[in-house]
PDB file of N, CA and C in Angstrom:
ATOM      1  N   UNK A 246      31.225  36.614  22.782  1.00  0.00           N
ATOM      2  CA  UNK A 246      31.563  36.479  24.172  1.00  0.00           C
ATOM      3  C   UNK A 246      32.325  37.714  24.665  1.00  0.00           C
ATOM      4  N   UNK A 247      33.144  38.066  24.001  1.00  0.00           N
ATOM      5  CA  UNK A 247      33.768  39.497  24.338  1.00  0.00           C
ATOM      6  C   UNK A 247      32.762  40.445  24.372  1.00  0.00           C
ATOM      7  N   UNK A 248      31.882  40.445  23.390  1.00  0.00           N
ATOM      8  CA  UNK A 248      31.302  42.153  23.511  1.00  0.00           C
ATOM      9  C   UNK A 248      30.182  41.596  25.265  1.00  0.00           C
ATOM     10  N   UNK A 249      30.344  40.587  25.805  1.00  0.00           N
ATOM     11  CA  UNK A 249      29.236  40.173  26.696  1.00  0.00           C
ATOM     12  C   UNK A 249      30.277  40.634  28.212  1.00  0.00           C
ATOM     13  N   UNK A 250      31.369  40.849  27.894  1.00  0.00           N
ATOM     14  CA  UNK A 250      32.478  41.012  28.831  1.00  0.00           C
ATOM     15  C   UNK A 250      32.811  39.256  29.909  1.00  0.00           C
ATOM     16  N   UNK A 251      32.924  38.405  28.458  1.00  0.00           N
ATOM     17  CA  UNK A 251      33.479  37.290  29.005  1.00  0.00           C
ATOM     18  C   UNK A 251      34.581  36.654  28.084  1.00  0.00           C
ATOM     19  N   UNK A 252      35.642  37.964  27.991  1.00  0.00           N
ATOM     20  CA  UNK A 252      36.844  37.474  27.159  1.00  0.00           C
ATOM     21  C   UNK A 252      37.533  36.277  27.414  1.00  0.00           C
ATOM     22  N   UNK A 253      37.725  36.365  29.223  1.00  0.00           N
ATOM     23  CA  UNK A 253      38.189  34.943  29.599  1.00  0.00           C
ATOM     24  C   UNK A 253      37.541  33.667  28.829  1.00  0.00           C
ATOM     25  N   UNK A 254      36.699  33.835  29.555  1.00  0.00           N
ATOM     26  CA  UNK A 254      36.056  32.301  28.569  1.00  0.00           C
ATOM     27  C   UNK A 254      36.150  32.216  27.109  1.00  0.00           C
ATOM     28  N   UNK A 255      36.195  33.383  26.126  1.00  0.00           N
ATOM     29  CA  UNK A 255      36.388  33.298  24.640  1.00  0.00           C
ATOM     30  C   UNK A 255      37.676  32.527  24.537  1.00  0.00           C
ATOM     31  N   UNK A 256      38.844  33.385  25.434  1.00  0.00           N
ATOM     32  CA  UNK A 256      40.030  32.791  25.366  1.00  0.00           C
ATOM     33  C   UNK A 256      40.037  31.514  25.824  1.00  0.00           C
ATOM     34  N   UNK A 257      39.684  30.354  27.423  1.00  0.00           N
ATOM     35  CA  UNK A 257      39.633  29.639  27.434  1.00  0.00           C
ATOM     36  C   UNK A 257      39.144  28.848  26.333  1.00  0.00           C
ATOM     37  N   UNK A 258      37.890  29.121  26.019  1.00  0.00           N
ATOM     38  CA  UNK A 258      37.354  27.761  24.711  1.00  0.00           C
ATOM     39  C   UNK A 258      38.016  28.394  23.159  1.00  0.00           C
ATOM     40  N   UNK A 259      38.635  29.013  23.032  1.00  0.00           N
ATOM     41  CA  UNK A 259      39.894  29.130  21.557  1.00  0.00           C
ATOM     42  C   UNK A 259      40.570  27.674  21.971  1.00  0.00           C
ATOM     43  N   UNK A 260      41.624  27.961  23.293  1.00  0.00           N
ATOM     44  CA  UNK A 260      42.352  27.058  23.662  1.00  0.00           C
ATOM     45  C   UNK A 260      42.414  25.740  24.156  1.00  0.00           C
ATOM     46  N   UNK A 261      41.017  25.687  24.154  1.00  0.00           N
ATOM     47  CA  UNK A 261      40.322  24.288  25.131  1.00  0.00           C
ATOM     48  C   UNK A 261      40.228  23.667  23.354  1.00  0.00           C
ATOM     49  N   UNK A 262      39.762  24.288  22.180  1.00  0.00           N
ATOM     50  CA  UNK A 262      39.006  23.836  21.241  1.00  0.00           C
ATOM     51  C   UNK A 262      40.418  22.948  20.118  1.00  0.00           C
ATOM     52  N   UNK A 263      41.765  23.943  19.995  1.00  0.00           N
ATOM     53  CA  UNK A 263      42.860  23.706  19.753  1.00  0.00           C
ATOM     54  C   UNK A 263      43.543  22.535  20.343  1.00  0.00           C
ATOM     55  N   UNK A 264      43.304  22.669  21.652  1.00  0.00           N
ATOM     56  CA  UNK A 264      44.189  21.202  22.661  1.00  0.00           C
ATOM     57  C   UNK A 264      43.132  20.089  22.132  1.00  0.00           C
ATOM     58  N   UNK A 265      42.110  20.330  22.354  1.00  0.00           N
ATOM     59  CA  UNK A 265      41.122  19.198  22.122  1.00  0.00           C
ATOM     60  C   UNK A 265      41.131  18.353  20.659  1.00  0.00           C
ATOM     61  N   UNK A 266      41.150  18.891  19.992  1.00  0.00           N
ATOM     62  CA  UNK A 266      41.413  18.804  18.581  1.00  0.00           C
ATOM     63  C   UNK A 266      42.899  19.027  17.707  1.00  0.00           C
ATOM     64  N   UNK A 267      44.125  19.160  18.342  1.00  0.00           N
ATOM     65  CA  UNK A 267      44.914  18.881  18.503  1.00  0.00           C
ATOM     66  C   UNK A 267      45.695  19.830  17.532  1.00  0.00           C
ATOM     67  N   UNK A 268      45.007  20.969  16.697  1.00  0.00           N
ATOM     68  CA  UNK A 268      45.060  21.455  15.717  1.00  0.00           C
ATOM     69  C   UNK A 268      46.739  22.202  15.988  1.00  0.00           C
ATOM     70  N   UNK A 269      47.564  21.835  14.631  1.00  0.00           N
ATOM     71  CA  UNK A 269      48.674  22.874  14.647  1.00  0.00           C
ATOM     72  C   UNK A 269      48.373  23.865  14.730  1.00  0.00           C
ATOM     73  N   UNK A 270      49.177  25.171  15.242  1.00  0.00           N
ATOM     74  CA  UNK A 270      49.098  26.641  15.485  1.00  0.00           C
ATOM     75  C   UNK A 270      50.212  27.071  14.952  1.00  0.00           C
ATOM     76  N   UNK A 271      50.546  27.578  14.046  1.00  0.00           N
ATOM     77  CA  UNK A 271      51.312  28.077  13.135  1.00  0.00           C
ATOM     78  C   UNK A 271      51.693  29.086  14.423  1.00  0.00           C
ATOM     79  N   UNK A 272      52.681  29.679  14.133  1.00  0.00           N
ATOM     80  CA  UNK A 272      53.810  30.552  15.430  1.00  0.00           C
ATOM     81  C   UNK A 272      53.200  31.945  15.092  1.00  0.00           C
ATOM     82  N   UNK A 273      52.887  32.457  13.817  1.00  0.00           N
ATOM     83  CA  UNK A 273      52.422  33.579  13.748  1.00  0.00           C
ATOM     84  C   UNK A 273      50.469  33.842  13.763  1.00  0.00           C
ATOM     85  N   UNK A 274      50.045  32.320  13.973  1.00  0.00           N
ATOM     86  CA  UNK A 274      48.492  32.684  14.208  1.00  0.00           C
ATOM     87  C   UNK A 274      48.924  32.413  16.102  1.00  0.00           C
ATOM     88  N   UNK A 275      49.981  31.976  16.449  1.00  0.00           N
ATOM     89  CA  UNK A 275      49.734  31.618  18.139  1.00  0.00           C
ATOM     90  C   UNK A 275      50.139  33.741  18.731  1.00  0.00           C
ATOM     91  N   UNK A 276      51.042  34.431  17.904  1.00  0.00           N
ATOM     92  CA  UNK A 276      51.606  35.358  18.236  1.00  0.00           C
ATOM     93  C   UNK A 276      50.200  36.173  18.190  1.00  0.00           C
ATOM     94  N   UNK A 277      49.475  35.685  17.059  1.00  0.00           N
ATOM     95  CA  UNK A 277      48.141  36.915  16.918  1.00  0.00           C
ATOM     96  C   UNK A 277      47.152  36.674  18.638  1.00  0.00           C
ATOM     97  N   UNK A 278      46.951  35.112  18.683  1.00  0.00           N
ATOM     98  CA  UNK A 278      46.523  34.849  19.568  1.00  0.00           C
ATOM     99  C   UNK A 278      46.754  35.491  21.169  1.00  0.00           C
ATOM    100  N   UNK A 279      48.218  35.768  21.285  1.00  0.00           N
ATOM    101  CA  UNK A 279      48.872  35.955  22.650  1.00  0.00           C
ATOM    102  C   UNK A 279      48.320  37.692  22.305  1.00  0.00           C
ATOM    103  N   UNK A 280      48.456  38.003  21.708  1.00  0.00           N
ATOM    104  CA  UNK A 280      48.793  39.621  20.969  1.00  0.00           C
ATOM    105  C   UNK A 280      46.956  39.872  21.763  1.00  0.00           C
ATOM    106  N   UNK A 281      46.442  38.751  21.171  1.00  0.00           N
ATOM    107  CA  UNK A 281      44.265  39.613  20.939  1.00  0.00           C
ATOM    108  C   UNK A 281      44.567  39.056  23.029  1.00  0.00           C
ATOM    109  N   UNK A 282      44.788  37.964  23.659  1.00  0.00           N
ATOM    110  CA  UNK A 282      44.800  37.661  24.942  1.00  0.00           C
ATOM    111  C   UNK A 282      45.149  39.133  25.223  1.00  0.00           C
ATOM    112  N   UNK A 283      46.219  39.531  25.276  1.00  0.00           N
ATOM    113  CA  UNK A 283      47.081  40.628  26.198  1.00  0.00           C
ATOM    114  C   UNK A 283      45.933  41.558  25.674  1.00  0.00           C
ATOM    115  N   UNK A 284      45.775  41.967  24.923  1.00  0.00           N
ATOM    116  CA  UNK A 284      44.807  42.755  24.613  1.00  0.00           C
ATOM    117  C   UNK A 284      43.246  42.680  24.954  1.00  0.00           C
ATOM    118  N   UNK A 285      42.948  41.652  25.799  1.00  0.00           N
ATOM    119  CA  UNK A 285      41.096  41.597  26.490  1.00  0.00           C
ATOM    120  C   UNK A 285      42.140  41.055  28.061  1.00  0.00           C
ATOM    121  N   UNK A 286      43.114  41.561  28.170  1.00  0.00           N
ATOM    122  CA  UNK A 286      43.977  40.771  29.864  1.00  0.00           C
ATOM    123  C   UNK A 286      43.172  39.599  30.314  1.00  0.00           C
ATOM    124  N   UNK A 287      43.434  38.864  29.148  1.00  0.00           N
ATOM    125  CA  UNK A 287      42.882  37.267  29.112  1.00  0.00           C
ATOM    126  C   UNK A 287      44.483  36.187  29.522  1.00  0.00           C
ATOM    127  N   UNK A 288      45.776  37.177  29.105  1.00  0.00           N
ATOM    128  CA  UNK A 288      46.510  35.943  28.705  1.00  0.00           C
ATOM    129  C   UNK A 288      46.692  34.556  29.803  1.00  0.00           C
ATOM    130  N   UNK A 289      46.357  34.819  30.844  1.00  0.00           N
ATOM    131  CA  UNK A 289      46.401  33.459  31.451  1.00  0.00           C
ATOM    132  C   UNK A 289      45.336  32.603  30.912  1.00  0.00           C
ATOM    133  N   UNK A 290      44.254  32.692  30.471  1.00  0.00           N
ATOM    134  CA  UNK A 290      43.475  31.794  30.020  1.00  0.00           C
ATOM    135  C   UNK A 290      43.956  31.085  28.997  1.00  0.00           C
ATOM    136  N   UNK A 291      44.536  31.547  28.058  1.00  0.00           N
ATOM    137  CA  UNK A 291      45.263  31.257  26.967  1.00  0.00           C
ATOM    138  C   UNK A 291      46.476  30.450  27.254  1.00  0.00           C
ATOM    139  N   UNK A 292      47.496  30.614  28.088  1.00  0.00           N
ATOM    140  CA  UNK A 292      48.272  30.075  28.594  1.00  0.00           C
ATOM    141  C   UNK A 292      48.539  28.813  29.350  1.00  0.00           C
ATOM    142  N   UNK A 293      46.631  28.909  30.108  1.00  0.00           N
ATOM    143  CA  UNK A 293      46.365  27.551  30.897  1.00  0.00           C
ATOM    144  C   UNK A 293      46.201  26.307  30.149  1.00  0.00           C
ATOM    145  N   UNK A 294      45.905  26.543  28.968  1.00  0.00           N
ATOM    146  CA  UNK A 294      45.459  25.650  28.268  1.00  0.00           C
ATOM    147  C   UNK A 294      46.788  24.944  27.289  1.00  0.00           C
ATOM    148  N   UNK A 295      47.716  25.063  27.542  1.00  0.00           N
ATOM    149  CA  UNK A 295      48.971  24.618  27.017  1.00  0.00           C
ATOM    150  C   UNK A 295      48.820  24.659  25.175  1.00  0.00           C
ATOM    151  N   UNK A 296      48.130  25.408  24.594  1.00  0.00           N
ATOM    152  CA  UNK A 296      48.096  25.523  23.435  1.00  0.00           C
ATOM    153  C   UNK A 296      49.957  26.114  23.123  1.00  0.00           C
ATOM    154  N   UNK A 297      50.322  26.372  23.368  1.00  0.00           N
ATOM    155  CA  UNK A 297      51.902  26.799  23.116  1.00  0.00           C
ATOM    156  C   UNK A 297      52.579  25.522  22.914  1.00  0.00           C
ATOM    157  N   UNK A 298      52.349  24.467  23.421  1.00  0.00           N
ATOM    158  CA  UNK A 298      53.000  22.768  22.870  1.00  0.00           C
ATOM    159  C   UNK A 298      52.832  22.446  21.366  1.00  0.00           C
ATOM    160  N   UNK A 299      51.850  23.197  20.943  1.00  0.00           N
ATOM    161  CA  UNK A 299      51.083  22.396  19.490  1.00  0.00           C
ATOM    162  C   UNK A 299      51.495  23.509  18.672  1.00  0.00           C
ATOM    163  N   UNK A 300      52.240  24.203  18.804  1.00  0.00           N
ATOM    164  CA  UNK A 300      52.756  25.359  17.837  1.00  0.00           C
ATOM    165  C   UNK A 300      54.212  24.797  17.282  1.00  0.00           C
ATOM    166  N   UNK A 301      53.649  25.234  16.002  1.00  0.00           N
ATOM    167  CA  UNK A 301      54.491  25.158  14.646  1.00  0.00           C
ATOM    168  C   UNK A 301      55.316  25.302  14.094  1.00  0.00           C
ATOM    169  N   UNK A 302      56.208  25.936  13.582  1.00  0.00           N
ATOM    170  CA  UNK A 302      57.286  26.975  13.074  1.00  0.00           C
ATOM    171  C   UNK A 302      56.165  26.472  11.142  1.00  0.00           C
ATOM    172  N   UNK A 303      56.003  27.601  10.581  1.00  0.00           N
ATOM    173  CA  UNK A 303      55.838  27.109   9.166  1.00  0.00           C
ATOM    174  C   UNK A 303      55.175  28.574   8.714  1.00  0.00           C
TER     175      UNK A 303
END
C-alpha cells in the first residue's frame, strides 16, 4: 500500500486491525509504529484509531 502512495490507509488498517482484535502493543513496537507514521506523514491515521489505549509497558 505504501509503494501505491496509500500510506494513510496502510496506517489506518495496522490500527483498525490492532483495535479490532484487541492485540497488546508493547510500548516499543507502538514507538516503531508512531516513528514508520511520522515517517509516510500518516500519524493522524494512526492516532485515529486509538491504538495508544492497548499499549503495554513489557
Amino acid at each position: 500500500m505504501v509503494e501505491n502512495d496509500e500510506a494513510e490507509l496502510a496506517m489506518d488498517d495496522i490500527g483498525l486491525l490492532i483495535q479490532f482484535f484487541q492485540f497488546p502493543v508493547l510500548r516499543s513496537e507502538y514507538q516503531d509504529l508512531v516513528h514508520a507514521a511520522q515517517q509516510l506523514d500518516s500519524l493522524d491515521s494512526l492516532t485515529d484509531t486509538g491504538v495508544e489505549r492497548l499499549v503495554v509497558d513489557g
